[in-house]
Amino acid sequence: MLDHISQRMIGYRIKAARESSNWSQQRLAEELGFKDRQTVSDLEKGKRALKPEELMRICASLDRDIEFFIDPFVIAGEGQFSWRADSALSQEELEDFELKAGKWIGILRWLRESKGRKPSALKYSLRISATSSYEDAQKGAESLVKELELGMFPGERLLESVENRLDIPVLHVDTIQGDGGEWISGAACSLRDLAVILINRNEPPGRQNWDLAHELFHILTWDAMTPDHRELKGFEMGLNARRMEQLADNFASALLMPESSVEKILDLDKVTEIDYLYEISSVFRVTPMAFSWRLFNLKIIDDLVRCELSARRQDLSEYSVPNLFSSNFMEMLQETLAHGDLSARKAAKTLGTNLRGLADLFKQYNLVVPFDL
């Protein structure tokens, strides 16, 4: 039962489950009948092998299913998340969803490793810290626009560049819906050997681009400024965010709407015309709210125009929701299933669907279904 997973990985999960239950090492040691907390510490560090009967007692004590500890795709205790989530979402709901999303990232990591996709020894980062100015964040973004050759309208090719140039996978996912709509916009996840961005595919396209740019900032500055586990969704250059989030917003704003691009395309004689500004925001592939704040901070429009433009909503009549996950992810999964390296049932369970749902996913990407229904 424990042979196919390392003791180090099991240790990560024991620690994660214990901390989630707000238990000390001493309390868990007493519950398991150990002499002292050092035995628990050794288990969590992978220094001591866990016996099957001890695993069963840990499951009962910490109220965890055994799969939590032995599923090879669980990343609890390894992956650090930063979520853009609504304040109405309870911590328990967020943690439950994190465990689910973690398995998507876990199987993605396993697929990459099985295909020989080893992480680069060089890790992209921004030279920005908590003491940096907003101008520093904007300069960093505009330098990245040039380095990645994102062109005049970076939103058109940002997703492709993040995945292919920076080697940061981006997964489009379904999250949690509440009374007021979508409760999670996206997330950044950092592991020792991989960084992943999750985007809520049901959000408006301008919001998805913004979240991608915002989470990219967190990935590129994670070592210098580890973000909070949760930040409130819905602020695009707002005034209520913490400094780290304001740095991220300034970065996202300049990345998607470089000052030089704004100056080239904008007709200054029309900057009080809301319909005109709305059309330009669509060209940049951002929300009217994000565009309004960018123009306001560049001192191109006044606060009255900013408020009016912010109130506009994107026209979604011709918008098509992206397919779940990503083409790279589904292509790797198809090849793995075709070669028999993973069962279709295990893959379907990990992705939160059944065999028919998994088959439909492959069809959406025009991929041959690699198993019989």
Coordinates of C-alpha atoms in Angstrom, one line a residue:
M1 CA 0.0 0.0 0.0
L2 CA 2.9 2.4 0.8
D3 CA 5.4 1.0 -1.6
H4 CA 4.6 3.2 -4.6
I5 CA 5.0 6.6 -2.8
S6 CA 8.1 7.9 -1.0
Q7 CA 8.2 8.4 2.7
R8 CA 9.1 12.1 2.1
M9 CA 5.8 12.6 0.2
I10 CA 3.8 10.9 2.9
G11 CA 5.5 13.1 5.5
Y12 CA 4.5 16.2 3.7
R13 CA 0.9 15.0 3.8
I14 CA 0.9 14.1 7.5
K15 CA 2.2 17.6 8.3
A16 CA -0.4 19.2 6.1
A17 CA -3.3 17.2 7.6
R18 CA -2.0 17.8 11.2
E19 CA -1.7 21.6 10.6
S20 CA -5.1 21.7 8.9
S21 CA -6.6 20.2 12.1
N22 CA -4.7 22.7 14.2
W23 CA -2.9 19.8 16.1
S24 CA 0.5 20.0 17.6
Q25 CA 3.1 17.3 17.0
Q26 CA 2.8 16.4 20.7
R27 CA -1.0 15.9 20.4
L28 CA -0.6 13.6 17.4
A29 CA 2.2 11.7 19.1
E30 CA -0.1 11.1 22.1
E31 CA -3.0 10.0 19.9
L32 CA -0.8 7.5 18.1
G33 CA 0.8 6.2 21.3
F34 CA 4.3 7.5 20.5
K35 CA 6.8 8.3 23.4
D36 CA 7.4 11.8 22.2
R37 CA 6.8 14.3 19.4
Q38 CA 10.2 13.5 17.8
T39 CA 8.7 10.4 16.2
V40 CA 6.0 12.6 14.5
S41 CA 8.7 15.0 13.4
D42 CA 10.7 12.1 11.9
L43 CA 7.6 10.9 10.1
E44 CA 6.9 14.4 8.7
K45 CA 10.5 14.7 7.5
G46 CA 10.4 11.3 5.8
K47 CA 13.1 10.0 8.1
R48 CA 11.0 7.2 9.5
A49 CA 8.9 4.7 7.6
L50 CA 5.2 4.8 8.3
K51 CA 3.7 1.5 9.2
P52 CA 0.3 0.5 7.7
E53 CA -1.4 0.3 11.1
E54 CA 0.0 3.8 12.0
L55 CA -1.4 5.2 8.7
M56 CA -4.9 3.8 9.6
R57 CA -4.7 5.5 13.0
I58 CA -3.6 8.8 11.5
C59 CA -6.5 8.6 9.1
A60 CA -8.9 8.2 12.0
S61 CA -7.3 10.8 14.2
L62 CA -7.1 13.5 11.6
D63 CA -10.3 12.6 9.8
R64 CA -8.7 12.0 6.4
D65 CA -9.4 9.4 3.7
I66 CA -6.5 7.1 3.1
E67 CA -6.3 8.3 -0.5
F68 CA -5.1 11.7 0.9
F69 CA -1.9 10.0 2.0
I70 CA -1.2 7.4 -0.7
D71 CA -2.6 9.0 -3.9
P72 CA 0.5 9.9 -6.0
F73 CA -1.2 13.0 -7.4
V74 CA -1.9 14.8 -4.1
I75 CA 0.4 17.8 -3.5
A76 CA -0.8 18.7 0.0
G77 CA 2.2 19.9 2.0
E78 CA 4.3 20.5 -1.1
G79 CA 2.3 23.0 -3.1
Q80 CA 1.7 26.6 -1.9
F81 CA -1.3 28.3 -3.2
S82 CA -2.4 31.9 -3.5
W83 CA -6.1 32.2 -4.4
R84 CA -8.1 35.2 -5.7
A85 CA -11.3 34.3 -3.9
D86 CA -14.5 36.0 -2.7
S87 CA -14.8 36.8 1.0
A88 CA -18.1 34.9 1.1
L89 CA -16.2 31.6 0.4
S90 CA -15.6 29.8 3.6
Q91 CA -12.1 28.5 4.5
E92 CA -13.4 25.0 4.6
E93 CA -14.8 25.2 1.1
L94 CA -11.6 26.8 -0.2
E95 CA -9.4 24.0 1.4
D96 CA -11.7 21.3 -0.1
F97 CA -11.3 22.9 -3.6
E98 CA -7.6 23.3 -3.1
L99 CA -7.3 19.5 -2.5
K100 CA -9.2 18.9 -5.7
A101 CA -7.2 21.4 -7.7
G102 CA -4.0 20.1 -6.3
K103 CA -4.7 16.7 -7.9
W104 CA -5.0 18.4 -11.3
I105 CA -1.6 19.9 -10.7
G106 CA -0.2 16.7 -9.3
I107 CA -1.2 14.7 -12.4
L108 CA 0.2 17.5 -14.6
R109 CA 3.5 17.3 -12.9
W110 CA 3.5 13.5 -13.2
L111 CA 2.7 13.7 -16.9
R112 CA 5.5 16.2 -17.5
E113 CA 8.0 14.0 -15.6
S114 CA 6.9 10.9 -17.5
K115 CA 7.5 12.7 -20.8
G116 CA 11.0 13.9 -19.7
R117 CA 9.9 17.5 -19.1
K118 CA 12.4 18.3 -16.4
P119 CA 12.3 21.7 -14.8
S120 CA 15.0 24.2 -15.9
A121 CA 17.9 24.8 -13.5
L122 CA 17.3 28.5 -14.3
K123 CA 14.2 30.0 -12.8
Y124 CA 12.6 33.2 -14.2
S125 CA 12.2 35.9 -11.6
L126 CA 11.6 39.7 -11.4
R127 CA 13.9 41.9 -9.5
I128 CA 11.1 43.3 -7.4
S129 CA 10.6 43.2 -3.6
A130 CA 8.2 44.5 -1.1
T131 CA 10.2 47.7 -1.0
S132 CA 10.0 48.3 -4.7
S133 CA 7.9 51.2 -6.0
Y134 CA 4.9 50.8 -8.3
E135 CA 7.0 52.3 -11.0
D136 CA 9.5 49.5 -10.6
A137 CA 6.7 47.0 -11.1
Q138 CA 5.5 48.7 -14.2
K139 CA 9.0 48.9 -15.6
G140 CA 9.5 45.2 -14.9
A141 CA 6.3 44.5 -16.8
E142 CA 7.2 46.6 -19.8
S143 CA 10.7 45.0 -19.9
L144 CA 9.0 41.6 -20.0
V145 CA 6.8 42.7 -22.9
K146 CA 9.9 43.4 -24.9
E147 CA 11.8 40.3 -23.8
L148 CA 8.8 38.0 -24.6
E149 CA 8.1 40.0 -27.8
L150 CA 4.5 40.4 -26.9
G151 CA 3.9 43.2 -29.3
M152 CA 1.6 46.2 -29.1
F153 CA -1.2 44.3 -27.6
P154 CA 0.3 41.8 -25.1
G155 CA -3.1 40.2 -24.2
E156 CA -3.2 38.6 -27.6
R157 CA -0.3 36.3 -27.0
L158 CA 0.4 36.4 -23.2
L159 CA -1.0 33.0 -22.5
E160 CA 1.1 31.3 -25.2
S161 CA 4.2 33.0 -24.0
V162 CA 3.7 32.2 -20.4
E163 CA 3.3 28.5 -21.3
N164 CA 5.9 28.1 -24.0
R165 CA 8.6 30.8 -23.2
L166 CA 8.4 30.8 -19.4
D167 CA 7.4 27.1 -19.1
I168 CA 4.6 27.9 -16.6
P169 CA 1.5 25.8 -17.3
V170 CA -1.8 27.5 -17.3
L171 CA -5.0 25.5 -16.7
H172 CA -8.5 26.8 -17.4
V173 CA -10.7 25.3 -14.8
D174 CA -14.2 25.4 -13.3
T175 CA -14.2 26.7 -9.7
I176 CA -17.0 27.4 -7.2
Q177 CA -20.1 29.3 -7.8
G178 CA -22.0 31.2 -5.1
D179 CA -25.1 33.4 -4.9
G180 CA -23.2 36.4 -6.4
G181 CA -21.5 34.5 -9.2
E182 CA -18.0 33.0 -9.4
W183 CA -16.3 32.8 -6.1
I184 CA -12.8 32.1 -7.3
S185 CA -11.1 34.0 -10.2
G186 CA -7.8 32.1 -10.2
A187 CA -4.7 31.0 -8.3
A188 CA -1.0 30.6 -8.5
C189 CA 0.6 27.4 -7.2
S190 CA 4.3 27.1 -6.4
L191 CA 6.0 23.8 -6.0
R192 CA 9.7 23.1 -5.6
D193 CA 10.1 22.1 -9.2
L194 CA 7.0 23.6 -10.9
A195 CA 4.8 26.7 -11.0
V196 CA 1.2 26.6 -12.3
I197 CA -1.5 29.2 -12.9
L198 CA -5.2 28.4 -12.6
I199 CA -7.7 30.5 -14.4
N200 CA -11.5 30.4 -14.0
R201 CA -12.6 29.8 -17.5
N202 CA -16.1 31.1 -16.8
E203 CA -15.0 34.6 -16.0
P204 CA -15.1 37.3 -18.8
P205 CA -12.1 37.2 -21.1
G206 CA -10.7 40.5 -19.9
R207 CA -10.8 39.3 -16.3
Q208 CA -9.1 36.1 -17.3
N209 CA -6.2 38.0 -19.0
W210 CA -6.0 40.2 -15.9
D211 CA -5.8 37.3 -13.5
L212 CA -3.2 35.6 -15.7
A213 CA -1.0 38.7 -15.6
H214 CA -1.6 39.2 -11.9
E215 CA -0.8 35.6 -11.0
L216 CA 2.3 35.7 -13.2
F217 CA 3.6 38.5 -11.0
H218 CA 3.2 36.3 -7.9
I219 CA 5.0 33.3 -9.6
L220 CA 7.9 35.5 -10.7
T221 CA 8.3 37.1 -7.3
W222 CA 7.4 34.2 -5.1
D223 CA 10.8 33.8 -3.4
A224 CA 11.0 37.5 -2.6
M225 CA 7.4 38.0 -1.6
T226 CA 5.4 34.9 -0.8
P227 CA 1.7 36.0 -1.4
D228 CA -1.1 35.4 1.1
H229 CA -3.0 32.1 0.8
R230 CA -6.1 34.2 -0.1
E231 CA -6.6 37.6 -1.6
L232 CA -9.9 39.1 -2.5
K233 CA -11.1 38.9 -6.0
G234 CA -12.7 41.7 -7.9
F235 CA -10.1 44.5 -7.5
E236 CA -8.5 45.8 -10.6
M237 CA -6.2 48.6 -9.6
G238 CA -8.5 49.3 -6.6
L239 CA -7.6 51.3 -3.5
N240 CA -8.2 48.6 -0.9
A241 CA -5.6 46.0 -1.7
R242 CA -2.4 45.4 0.3
R243 CA 0.9 46.7 -1.0
M244 CA 1.9 43.4 -2.5
E245 CA -1.3 43.2 -4.4
Q246 CA -1.0 46.7 -5.6
L247 CA 2.4 45.9 -6.9
A248 CA 0.9 42.9 -8.7
D249 CA -1.9 45.1 -10.1
N250 CA 0.6 47.7 -11.4
F251 CA 2.6 45.0 -13.0
A252 CA -0.5 43.5 -14.6
S253 CA -1.7 46.9 -15.8
A254 CA 1.6 47.7 -17.5
L255 CA 2.0 44.2 -18.9
L256 CA -1.3 44.2 -20.6
M257 CA -1.5 47.9 -21.5
P258 CA 2.1 49.2 -22.0
E259 CA 2.2 53.0 -21.9
S260 CA 3.8 53.2 -25.4
S261 CA 0.9 51.1 -26.8
V262 CA -1.7 53.3 -25.1
E263 CA -0.1 56.5 -26.5
K264 CA 0.0 55.1 -30.0
I265 CA -3.6 53.9 -30.3
L266 CA -5.4 56.5 -28.2
D267 CA -7.0 59.5 -29.8
L268 CA -6.8 62.2 -27.1
D269 CA -9.7 64.1 -28.6
K270 CA -12.0 61.2 -27.7
V271 CA -10.9 60.4 -24.2
T272 CA -14.2 61.5 -22.7
E273 CA -16.2 59.3 -25.1
I274 CA -17.1 56.1 -23.1
D275 CA -18.1 54.1 -26.2
Y276 CA -14.7 54.9 -27.8
L277 CA -12.7 54.0 -24.7
Y278 CA -14.7 50.8 -24.3
E279 CA -13.7 49.7 -27.9
I280 CA -10.1 50.4 -27.1
S281 CA -10.3 48.3 -23.9
S282 CA -11.5 45.4 -26.1
V283 CA -8.4 45.8 -28.4
F284 CA -6.2 45.4 -25.3
R285 CA -8.3 42.4 -24.2
V286 CA -8.9 43.8 -20.7
T287 CA -12.0 44.8 -18.8
P288 CA -13.3 48.4 -19.0
M289 CA -12.5 48.7 -15.3
A290 CA -8.8 47.7 -15.8
F291 CA -8.5 50.1 -18.7
S292 CA -10.1 52.9 -16.8
W293 CA -7.6 52.6 -14.0
R294 CA -4.7 52.5 -16.4
L295 CA -5.8 55.7 -18.2
F296 CA -6.5 57.4 -14.8
N297 CA -3.1 56.5 -13.5
L298 CA -1.5 57.8 -16.7
K299 CA -3.4 61.0 -16.1
I300 CA -5.2 60.7 -19.4
I301 CA -8.8 60.7 -18.0
D302 CA -10.3 62.2 -14.8
D303 CA -12.1 60.4 -12.1
L304 CA -15.5 61.1 -13.5
V305 CA -14.7 59.4 -16.8
R306 CA -12.9 56.5 -14.9
C307 CA -16.1 55.8 -12.9
E308 CA -18.3 55.9 -15.9
L309 CA -16.0 53.6 -17.9
S310 CA -15.6 51.2 -15.0
A311 CA -19.3 50.7 -14.8
R312 CA -19.4 49.3 -18.4
R313 CA -19.5 45.5 -18.7
Q314 CA -17.9 43.5 -21.4
D315 CA -20.1 42.2 -24.3
L316 CA -19.9 38.5 -24.0
S317 CA -22.4 37.7 -26.9
E318 CA -19.6 36.3 -29.1
Y319 CA -17.4 34.8 -26.3
S320 CA -16.7 31.1 -26.2
V321 CA -15.6 29.6 -22.9
P322 CA -12.2 27.9 -23.2
N323 CA -12.0 24.2 -22.9
L324 CA -11.1 22.7 -19.6
F325 CA -7.4 22.5 -18.7
S326 CA -5.2 23.0 -21.7
S327 CA -4.2 21.5 -25.0
N328 CA -0.7 20.6 -23.8
F329 CA -2.2 18.9 -20.7
M330 CA -4.8 16.9 -22.7
E331 CA -2.2 15.8 -25.4
M332 CA 0.2 14.5 -22.7
L333 CA -2.7 12.7 -21.0
Q334 CA -3.9 11.1 -24.2
E335 CA -0.4 9.7 -25.0
T336 CA 0.0 8.4 -21.5
L337 CA -3.4 6.6 -21.6
A338 CA -2.7 5.2 -25.1
H339 CA 0.6 3.7 -23.9
G340 CA -1.1 2.2 -20.8
D341 CA 1.0 4.1 -18.3
L342 CA -2.1 5.2 -16.4
S343 CA -5.6 3.8 -16.3
A344 CA -8.5 5.9 -17.8
R345 CA -10.5 5.4 -14.6
K346 CA -7.7 6.8 -12.4
A347 CA -7.3 9.8 -14.8
A348 CA -11.1 10.4 -14.8
K349 CA -11.3 10.3 -11.0
T350 CA -8.4 12.6 -10.6
L351 CA -10.0 15.2 -13.0
G352 CA -13.3 14.9 -11.1
T353 CA -15.3 13.3 -13.9
N354 CA -16.2 9.8 -15.3
L355 CA -15.1 7.9 -18.4
R356 CA -17.7 9.5 -20.6
G357 CA -16.8 13.0 -19.4
L358 CA -13.1 12.3 -20.0
A359 CA -13.9 11.1 -23.5
D360 CA -15.8 14.3 -24.2
L361 CA -12.8 16.3 -23.0
F362 CA -10.6 14.6 -25.6
K363 CA -13.2 15.2 -28.3
Q364 CA -13.3 19.0 -27.4
Y365 CA -9.6 19.1 -28.2
N366 CA -10.1 17.0 -31.4
L367 CA -8.0 14.2 -29.9
V368 CA -8.7 10.5 -30.4
V369 CA -10.2 9.0 -27.3
P370 CA -7.5 6.5 -26.1
F371 CA -9.9 4.0 -24.4
D372 CA -13.1 2.2 -25.0
L373 CA -16.3 3.3 -23.3

